[in-house]
Amino acid sequence: MDQLEAKLDIQKIKADFPTLKRKVRSNLDLIYLDSAATSQKPNEVLEAMDHYYRHSNANIHRGIHTLAEEATAQYEGARQRIAKFIHAAHSREIVFTRNTTESINLVANSWGRSTLQAGDMIVLTEMEHHSNLVPWQLLASQIGFKLEFIPVDATGVLDLDVYRQLLEQAPKLVAFTHMSNVLGTINPAKEMIAAAHQAGALVLLDGAQSVPHLPVDVQELDADFLAFSGHKMCGPTGIGVLYGKEELLDRMPPFLGGGDMIKKVYLRSFTPNDLPHKFEAGTPAIAEVIGLGAAVDYLNAVGMEQIALHEQEIMHYGAKQLAKVPGLRVYGSAEQKGAVFSFTVEGVHPHDVSQVLDDLGIAVRAGHHCAMPLHEKYGLPATTRASFYLYNTLDEVNKLAEGLLHVNKLFA
Ligand code: 7TS
C-alpha cells in the first residue's frame, strides 16, 4: 500500500471546485461520486471561460482585429496544450468535436464510410458504451460489414484468446474502450493495439474514461485514433477531442461541411482546408476549447501520475470497504481497474439505492450507464455506480459504505 500512497492534498484540491462546497438536501455536505458521468469544474476553468467572454470574445480564424486575434491565439494555444497532454506528435492531429460520441461518429462517417465495404469485419467489445456501438451499427446497416465482439468474463476482463482468433479473420478496425465506465477495467491497450496492427487493423481507442484519470501517451500506445470528452476531465461540456494520426486524418474525407473547413468554395465544389480545420466546420465551441485548455493545465499542475495513484488508493480501499456491506455485489474485479464501482444490493432496486444515498448527500448514478449489452450479459437491468476522481477522499468511501449499510437497514 505504501507505494500506492499518493501525495495529493485533497482538501486543497476540493477547495478549487465551487460545487463541492455546496450543501444538498437538508444542509448536508455534497459527496460527489458521479465523475464517470461528468466531473466537477475547478475555478481555473470557469475563470478562463469567463475571461474569454468578458475580455476577448470574437470569432476565430477570420477577423483581423485585436479581439479576433486574441480569441484565435487562445483557441489554438489550447489545442497545442491538449496535444501535449496526450503526447500527440503535432497539434494538427487534434480535432475538436462536441464529445467522445461525436469523435467516434466522425471516424465512422469519414474513415469508415470511405474505407469499409460489404463483407469486411470490425471488432468491438461487449463492454462498450453505446457511443462506440451505435455509430458502427448504423454504418454496418448501410454498408453491410460485420461486427464481432471480444467477450467479457464474469470478472470484467476481456477474453484476449478470442481477440486473437478474431484478428486472424483480418478485421479492418478494432475499436474498444481504454477503461470501462461500468466495470472500471483498464484494458491492456498497448498490447491490444500492437496485436491489431500486426493483423493489419487500425485501432480506435475510446479514452472517455482513461484520459481524465491516467497518463495517456498516444505515441507510446500507437493508437490510430483516440476519442475523449472535456466534461469528464474537469473541462466544460460541449467540447471533445478526436486525436488521429496525421497520415490517416489527411487521407480521410471531411465529416461535416461548412465554414472554416474549406480553402476554396465554388458553386459546385470545394477544396478542403488543412488539418485539423478540415474537420472543424462552422464556428466552434471557442470558450469551451479555452476551458478545456485550462482543465489540462489544472490536471498537469496536480500531476496525472499523482491523480492515477490517488485513484488506485481509493479503488483498493473502496473494494475492501464495499466488501463489508452484506448483500452487496460489485461488478468488475480486474487487476487493472480504475476507481469505479458498479454494484447491486440484494433485494433493493438500484434506483432506490441511489435515492437513499442522495438523501444522505451522496451523488451516485443508477441505470445501465449507456452499456445495455454489458448489463444484459450479466443479467442485470441496472446497477448503482459510484465513480471517484481526484477530489474524492478515503473518508468519502467510508461515507458511501455507511450509506449502503443504511440502505440495507431501510430495506431489511
Ligand atoms: N465512452 C465511454 C467509455 C463513456 O464512459 C462515455 C460517457 C462515452 C463514451 C460518451 O461520452 P460523451 O461525452 O460523448 O457522452 N459515459 C457516461 C457515463 O458513464 N455516465 O454518463 C456518461
Coordinates of C-alpha atoms and ligand atoms in Angstrom, one line a residue:
M1 CA 0.0 0.0 0.0
D2 CA 3.0 2.3 0.7
Q3 CA 4.0 2.8 -2.9
L4 CA 0.3 3.5 -3.7
E5 CA 0.1 6.4 -1.3
A6 CA -0.5 9.5 -3.3
K7 CA 0.9 12.8 -2.2
L8 CA -2.1 14.9 -3.1
D9 CA -3.6 17.5 -0.7
I10 CA -7.2 16.6 -1.4
Q11 CA -8.7 19.3 0.8
K12 CA -6.7 21.9 -1.1
I13 CA -7.9 20.4 -4.4
K14 CA -11.5 20.3 -3.2
A15 CA -11.4 24.0 -2.4
D16 CA -10.8 24.7 -6.1
F17 CA -14.2 23.3 -7.1
P18 CA -17.1 25.6 -6.2
T19 CA -19.8 22.9 -6.5
L20 CA -18.0 20.7 -3.9
K21 CA -18.6 23.4 -1.3
R22 CA -22.3 23.5 -1.6
K23 CA -24.8 21.8 0.6
V24 CA -27.6 19.4 -0.6
R25 CA -30.8 18.2 0.9
S26 CA -31.1 19.4 4.5
N27 CA -27.7 21.1 4.7
L28 CA -25.6 18.1 4.0
D29 CA -22.1 18.2 2.6
L30 CA -22.2 17.0 -1.0
I31 CA -20.3 13.8 -1.6
Y32 CA -20.0 13.7 -5.4
L33 CA -19.4 10.2 -6.7
D34 CA -20.6 10.6 -10.2
S35 CA -17.5 11.8 -12.1
A36 CA -17.7 9.0 -14.7
A37 CA -20.8 10.8 -15.9
T38 CA -19.3 14.2 -15.7
S39 CA -16.6 15.7 -13.5
Q40 CA -16.9 18.9 -11.5
K41 CA -15.1 22.0 -12.7
P42 CA -12.4 24.0 -10.9
N43 CA -12.3 27.8 -10.7
E44 CA -9.4 27.9 -13.2
V45 CA -11.7 26.5 -15.9
L46 CA -14.7 28.7 -15.0
E47 CA -12.4 31.8 -14.9
A48 CA -10.7 31.0 -18.3
M49 CA -14.1 30.8 -20.0
D50 CA -15.5 33.9 -18.2
H51 CA -12.3 35.9 -19.1
Y52 CA -12.7 34.9 -22.8
Y53 CA -16.3 36.1 -22.9
R54 CA -15.7 39.3 -20.9
H55 CA -12.4 40.2 -22.5
S56 CA -11.7 38.6 -25.9
N57 CA -15.0 37.4 -27.3
A58 CA -14.7 37.2 -31.1
N59 CA -14.9 34.6 -33.8
I60 CA -11.6 32.8 -34.6
H61 CA -9.6 32.4 -37.8
R62 CA -11.3 35.2 -39.6
G63 CA -11.3 38.7 -38.1
I64 CA -8.2 40.9 -38.4
H65 CA -8.8 42.8 -35.2
T66 CA -7.4 42.6 -31.7
L67 CA -10.2 40.6 -30.2
A68 CA -10.3 38.1 -33.1
E69 CA -6.5 37.7 -32.8
E70 CA -6.7 37.1 -29.1
A71 CA -9.5 34.6 -29.4
T72 CA -7.7 32.7 -32.1
A73 CA -4.4 32.6 -30.1
Q74 CA -6.3 31.3 -27.0
Y75 CA -8.1 28.7 -29.1
E76 CA -5.0 27.4 -30.9
G77 CA -2.9 27.7 -27.8
A78 CA -5.3 25.3 -26.0
R79 CA -5.1 22.9 -28.9
Q80 CA -1.3 22.8 -28.5
R81 CA -1.5 22.1 -24.8
I82 CA -4.1 19.4 -25.3
A83 CA -1.9 17.8 -28.0
K84 CA 1.0 17.8 -25.4
F85 CA -1.3 16.4 -22.7
I86 CA -1.8 13.2 -24.7
H87 CA 1.7 13.3 -26.3
A88 CA 0.5 13.8 -29.8
A89 CA 3.3 14.3 -32.3
H90 CA 1.6 17.5 -33.6
S91 CA -1.4 19.7 -32.8
R92 CA -2.6 19.1 -36.3
E93 CA -3.7 15.7 -35.0
I94 CA -6.1 17.3 -32.5
V95 CA -9.6 17.8 -33.9
F96 CA -12.2 19.5 -31.7
T97 CA -15.6 17.9 -31.6
R98 CA -18.5 18.1 -29.2
N99 CA -17.7 15.0 -27.2
T100 CA -16.4 11.4 -27.4
T101 CA -19.6 10.4 -29.1
E102 CA -19.1 12.9 -32.0
S103 CA -15.4 11.9 -32.3
I104 CA -16.4 8.3 -32.8
N105 CA -19.2 9.3 -35.2
L106 CA -16.6 11.3 -37.1
V107 CA -14.3 8.3 -37.6
A108 CA -17.3 6.1 -38.5
N109 CA -18.6 8.5 -41.1
S110 CA -15.4 9.7 -42.6
W111 CA -12.8 6.9 -42.3
G112 CA -15.5 4.1 -42.0
R113 CA -17.8 5.2 -44.8
S114 CA -14.8 5.7 -47.2
T115 CA -13.0 2.5 -46.3
L116 CA -15.3 -0.2 -45.2
Q117 CA -17.1 -2.5 -47.7
A118 CA -19.7 -5.2 -47.6
G119 CA -18.0 -8.4 -46.3
D120 CA -15.5 -6.5 -44.2
M121 CA -15.3 -7.0 -40.4
I122 CA -14.6 -4.8 -37.5
V123 CA -14.0 -5.8 -33.8
L124 CA -15.7 -4.2 -30.8
T125 CA -16.1 -5.5 -27.3
E126 CA -19.0 -6.4 -25.1
M127 CA -18.1 -3.7 -22.6
E128 CA -18.5 -0.7 -24.9
H129 CA -20.5 2.4 -24.2
H130 CA -23.4 2.9 -26.6
S131 CA -21.4 5.6 -28.3
N132 CA -18.9 3.0 -29.5
L133 CA -21.6 0.6 -30.6
V134 CA -24.4 2.6 -32.3
P135 CA -22.3 4.6 -34.8
W136 CA -20.9 1.3 -36.1
Q137 CA -24.3 -0.4 -36.1
L138 CA -25.7 2.5 -38.2
L139 CA -22.9 2.3 -40.7
A140 CA -22.9 -1.5 -40.8
S141 CA -26.6 -1.4 -41.7
Q142 CA -25.8 0.8 -44.7
I143 CA -22.7 -0.9 -45.9
G144 CA -23.1 -4.5 -44.8
F145 CA -19.8 -5.1 -42.9
K146 CA -19.8 -7.5 -39.9
L147 CA -19.4 -6.6 -36.3
E148 CA -17.6 -9.0 -34.0
F149 CA -17.2 -8.7 -30.2
I150 CA -14.5 -9.6 -27.8
P151 CA -16.4 -11.2 -24.9
V152 CA -16.0 -10.0 -21.3
D153 CA -15.8 -12.6 -18.5
A154 CA -17.5 -12.6 -15.1
T155 CA -14.7 -10.6 -13.5
G156 CA -15.0 -7.8 -16.1
V157 CA -11.9 -8.8 -18.2
L158 CA -11.8 -9.2 -22.0
D159 CA -11.1 -12.6 -23.4
L160 CA -7.9 -12.0 -25.3
D161 CA -7.8 -15.5 -26.7
V162 CA -11.0 -14.8 -28.6
Y163 CA -9.5 -11.4 -29.6
R164 CA -6.5 -13.2 -31.2
Q165 CA -8.9 -15.5 -33.0
L166 CA -10.9 -12.6 -34.3
L167 CA -7.7 -10.9 -35.5
E168 CA -7.0 -14.0 -37.7
Q169 CA -10.1 -13.0 -39.7
A170 CA -8.3 -9.8 -40.8
P171 CA -10.6 -7.1 -39.3
K172 CA -10.3 -3.6 -40.8
L173 CA -10.7 -1.9 -37.4
V174 CA -10.6 -2.7 -33.7
A175 CA -12.5 -0.1 -31.5
F176 CA -12.5 -0.5 -27.8
T177 CA -12.7 1.4 -24.5
H178 CA -9.5 2.0 -22.7
M179 CA -11.3 2.0 -19.4
S180 CA -14.8 0.7 -18.9
N181 CA -17.3 3.2 -17.4
V182 CA -19.2 0.4 -15.7
L183 CA -16.6 -2.2 -14.6
G184 CA -13.6 0.2 -14.2
T185 CA -11.5 -2.4 -16.1
I186 CA -8.4 -0.8 -17.7
N187 CA -7.9 -2.8 -20.9
P188 CA -4.3 -3.7 -22.0
A189 CA -4.4 -1.1 -24.7
K190 CA -0.8 -1.2 -25.8
E191 CA -0.8 -4.9 -26.2
M192 CA -4.2 -5.0 -27.9
I193 CA -3.1 -2.2 -30.3
A194 CA 0.1 -4.0 -31.2
A195 CA -1.8 -7.2 -32.0
A196 CA -4.3 -5.3 -34.1
H197 CA -1.5 -3.6 -36.1
Q198 CA 0.2 -7.0 -36.7
A199 CA -3.1 -8.2 -38.1
G200 CA -3.3 -5.1 -40.4
A201 CA -6.2 -3.4 -38.5
L202 CA -6.4 0.2 -37.3
V203 CA -7.4 1.0 -33.7
L204 CA -9.8 3.5 -32.3
L205 CA -9.4 3.8 -28.6
D206 CA -12.3 5.3 -26.6
G207 CA -10.5 7.4 -24.0
A208 CA -13.6 8.9 -22.4
Q209 CA -12.7 7.3 -19.0
S210 CA -9.0 6.9 -19.4
V211 CA -7.7 10.4 -20.5
P212 CA -9.2 12.1 -17.3
H213 CA -7.7 9.5 -14.9
L214 CA -4.5 8.1 -16.3
P215 CA -1.4 9.5 -18.1
V216 CA -2.2 8.7 -21.7
D217 CA 0.5 8.8 -24.4
V218 CA -0.9 8.2 -27.9
Q219 CA 2.6 7.7 -29.4
E220 CA 3.6 5.1 -26.8
L221 CA 0.2 3.3 -27.2
D222 CA 0.5 3.7 -31.0
A223 CA -3.3 4.4 -31.2
D224 CA -4.5 5.4 -34.6
F225 CA -7.5 7.3 -33.2
L226 CA -8.3 8.4 -29.6
A227 CA -11.6 9.9 -28.6
F228 CA -12.3 11.8 -25.4
S229 CA -14.6 14.4 -23.7
G230 CA -13.7 17.6 -22.0
H231 CA -16.5 17.4 -19.4
K232 CA -15.2 14.3 -17.8
M233 CA -11.7 15.8 -17.2
C234 CA -12.6 19.0 -15.3
G235 CA -13.4 20.8 -18.5
P236 CA -16.7 22.1 -19.8
T237 CA -19.5 20.3 -21.7
G238 CA -19.8 20.7 -25.4
I239 CA -16.2 20.0 -26.2
G240 CA -14.5 16.8 -27.1
V241 CA -11.4 15.7 -29.0
L242 CA -10.6 13.3 -31.7
Y243 CA -6.9 12.5 -32.0
G244 CA -5.9 10.9 -35.2
K245 CA -2.5 10.1 -36.8
E246 CA -1.8 12.8 -39.3
E247 CA -1.4 10.5 -42.3
L248 CA -4.8 9.0 -41.6
L249 CA -6.6 12.2 -41.0
D250 CA -5.0 13.6 -44.1
R251 CA -6.5 10.8 -46.3
M252 CA -10.0 11.0 -44.7
P253 CA -12.8 13.0 -46.3
P254 CA -14.4 15.8 -44.3
F255 CA -17.3 14.8 -42.0
L256 CA -19.3 18.0 -41.7
G257 CA -19.3 20.7 -44.4
G258 CA -19.4 24.4 -43.9
G259 CA -17.3 27.4 -43.0
D260 CA -13.7 27.0 -41.8
M261 CA -13.3 23.5 -43.1
I262 CA -12.6 24.8 -46.7
K263 CA -9.9 26.5 -48.6
K264 CA -11.9 27.4 -51.6
V265 CA -15.5 27.1 -52.5
Y266 CA -17.0 27.1 -56.0
L267 CA -20.7 26.7 -56.8
R268 CA -20.4 23.0 -57.4
S269 CA -17.3 22.0 -55.5
F270 CA -14.8 22.9 -52.8
T271 CA -11.2 22.2 -51.7
P272 CA -10.9 21.2 -48.1
N273 CA -8.8 23.1 -45.6
D274 CA -5.6 21.8 -44.0
L275 CA -5.6 19.7 -40.8
P276 CA -7.1 20.0 -38.3
H277 CA -9.5 22.6 -39.7
K278 CA -10.8 20.2 -42.4
F279 CA -12.8 18.5 -39.6
E280 CA -14.0 21.7 -37.8
A281 CA -16.9 23.0 -39.7
G282 CA -18.6 26.2 -38.6
T283 CA -17.9 28.4 -35.6
P284 CA -16.5 26.0 -32.9
A285 CA -17.1 26.0 -29.2
I286 CA -14.4 28.6 -28.6
A287 CA -15.0 29.2 -24.9
E288 CA -15.2 25.5 -24.3
V289 CA -11.9 24.9 -26.0
I290 CA -10.3 27.6 -23.9
G291 CA -11.9 26.0 -20.8
L292 CA -10.5 22.6 -21.8
G293 CA -7.1 24.1 -22.2
A294 CA -7.4 25.4 -18.6
A295 CA -8.6 22.0 -17.4
V296 CA -5.5 20.4 -18.9
D297 CA -3.3 23.0 -17.2
Y298 CA -5.1 22.2 -14.0
L299 CA -4.6 18.4 -14.3
N300 CA -1.0 18.9 -15.3
A301 CA -0.4 21.1 -12.2
V302 CA -1.8 18.4 -9.9
G303 CA 0.0 15.7 -12.0
M304 CA -1.6 12.9 -13.9
E305 CA 0.7 10.3 -12.2
Q306 CA -0.4 11.5 -8.8
I307 CA -4.1 11.5 -9.8
A308 CA -3.8 7.9 -11.0
L309 CA -2.0 6.9 -7.8
H310 CA -4.6 8.6 -5.6
E311 CA -7.4 6.8 -7.5
Q312 CA -5.6 3.5 -7.2
E313 CA -5.6 4.0 -3.4
I314 CA -9.3 4.8 -3.5
M315 CA -10.0 1.7 -5.7
H316 CA -8.2 -0.7 -3.3
Y317 CA -9.7 0.9 -0.2
G318 CA -13.2 1.0 -1.8
A319 CA -13.1 -2.6 -2.8
K320 CA -12.3 -3.5 0.9
Q321 CA -15.0 -1.3 2.4
L322 CA -17.7 -2.3 0.0
A323 CA -17.0 -6.0 0.6
K324 CA -18.1 -5.4 4.2
V325 CA -21.6 -4.4 3.1
P326 CA -23.9 -7.5 3.4
G327 CA -25.7 -8.4 0.1
L328 CA -23.6 -6.0 -2.0
R329 CA -22.0 -7.3 -5.2
V330 CA -19.5 -5.3 -7.2
Y331 CA -19.3 -6.0 -11.0
G332 CA -15.7 -5.8 -12.2
S333 CA -12.7 -7.0 -10.3
A334 CA -10.0 -6.7 -12.9
E335 CA -6.5 -6.4 -11.5
Q336 CA -6.1 -3.2 -13.6
K337 CA -9.0 -1.2 -12.6
G338 CA -10.0 2.5 -12.0
A339 CA -11.9 3.9 -9.1
V340 CA -15.4 2.9 -10.5
F341 CA -17.7 0.6 -8.6
S342 CA -20.9 -0.6 -10.2
F343 CA -22.9 -2.8 -7.8
T344 CA -26.2 -4.2 -6.7
V345 CA -27.6 -4.5 -3.2
E346 CA -29.6 -7.7 -2.7
G347 CA -33.3 -7.1 -2.6
V348 CA -33.1 -3.3 -3.4
H349 CA -33.6 -1.8 -6.8
P350 CA -30.5 0.2 -8.0
H351 CA -32.6 3.4 -8.3
D352 CA -33.8 3.0 -4.7
V353 CA -30.2 2.6 -3.6
S354 CA -29.3 5.8 -5.4
Q355 CA -32.3 7.6 -3.9
V356 CA -31.4 6.7 -0.4
L357 CA -27.8 7.7 -0.9
D358 CA -29.0 11.0 -2.3
D359 CA -31.0 11.6 0.9
L360 CA -27.6 11.4 2.6
G361 CA -26.0 13.8 0.3
I362 CA -24.2 11.1 -1.7
A363 CA -24.5 11.5 -5.5
V364 CA -24.2 8.2 -7.5
R365 CA -25.7 7.1 -10.7
A366 CA -28.2 4.2 -11.2
G367 CA -29.2 2.7 -14.5
H368 CA -27.4 0.9 -17.4
H369 CA -24.8 3.6 -17.8
C370 CA -25.2 3.5 -21.6
A371 CA -23.9 0.0 -21.6
M372 CA -27.0 -2.1 -22.0
P373 CA -25.4 -5.1 -23.7
L374 CA -22.9 -5.4 -20.8
H375 CA -25.7 -5.3 -18.3
E376 CA -27.7 -7.8 -20.4
K377 CA -24.7 -10.1 -20.4
Y378 CA -24.7 -10.1 -16.6
G379 CA -28.4 -10.5 -16.5
L380 CA -28.9 -7.1 -14.8
P381 CA -31.4 -4.4 -15.8
A382 CA -29.4 -1.8 -13.9
T383 CA -26.6 -1.2 -11.3
T384 CA -25.8 1.6 -9.0
R385 CA -22.4 3.2 -9.7
A386 CA -20.0 5.2 -7.6
S387 CA -17.2 6.8 -9.5
F388 CA -14.3 8.7 -8.0
Y389 CA -11.9 11.4 -9.1
L390 CA -9.0 13.5 -7.8
Y391 CA -11.2 15.5 -5.4
N392 CA -12.6 12.4 -3.6
T393 CA -11.3 11.2 -0.2
L394 CA -11.0 7.9 1.6
D395 CA -13.4 9.3 4.1
E396 CA -16.0 9.7 1.3
V397 CA -15.5 5.9 0.7
N398 CA -16.4 5.4 4.3
K399 CA -19.5 7.6 4.0
L400 CA -20.6 5.5 0.9
A401 CA -20.1 2.3 2.8
E402 CA -22.1 3.7 5.8
G403 CA -24.8 4.9 3.4
L404 CA -25.1 1.4 2.0
L405 CA -25.4 -0.1 5.4
H406 CA -28.2 2.4 6.0
V407 CA -29.8 1.2 2.7
N408 CA -29.7 -2.4 4.0
K409 CA -31.4 -1.3 7.3
L410 CA -34.1 0.6 5.5
F411 CA -35.0 -2.3 3.2
A412 CA -34.5 -5.1 5.7
Ligands
7TS1 N1 -17.3 6.2 -23.9 C1 -17.2 5.9 -22.6 C2 -16.4 4.8 -22.1 C3 -18.0 6.7 -21.7 O1 -17.9 6.4 -20.4 C4 -18.8 7.7 -22.2 C5 -19.7 8.5 -21.3 C6 -18.8 8.0 -23.6 C7 -18.1 7.2 -24.4 C8 -19.6 9.1 -24.2 O2 -19.2 10.3 -23.8 P1 -19.9 11.6 -24.2 O3 -19.2 12.7 -23.5 O4 -19.9 11.7 -25.7 O5 -21.3 11.5 -23.7 N2 -20.1 7.9 -20.1 C9 -21.1 8.3 -19.3 C10 -21.4 7.6 -18.2 O6 -20.8 6.6 -17.8 N3 -22.4 8.2 -17.5 O7 -22.7 9.2 -18.2 C11 -21.9 9.3 -19.3

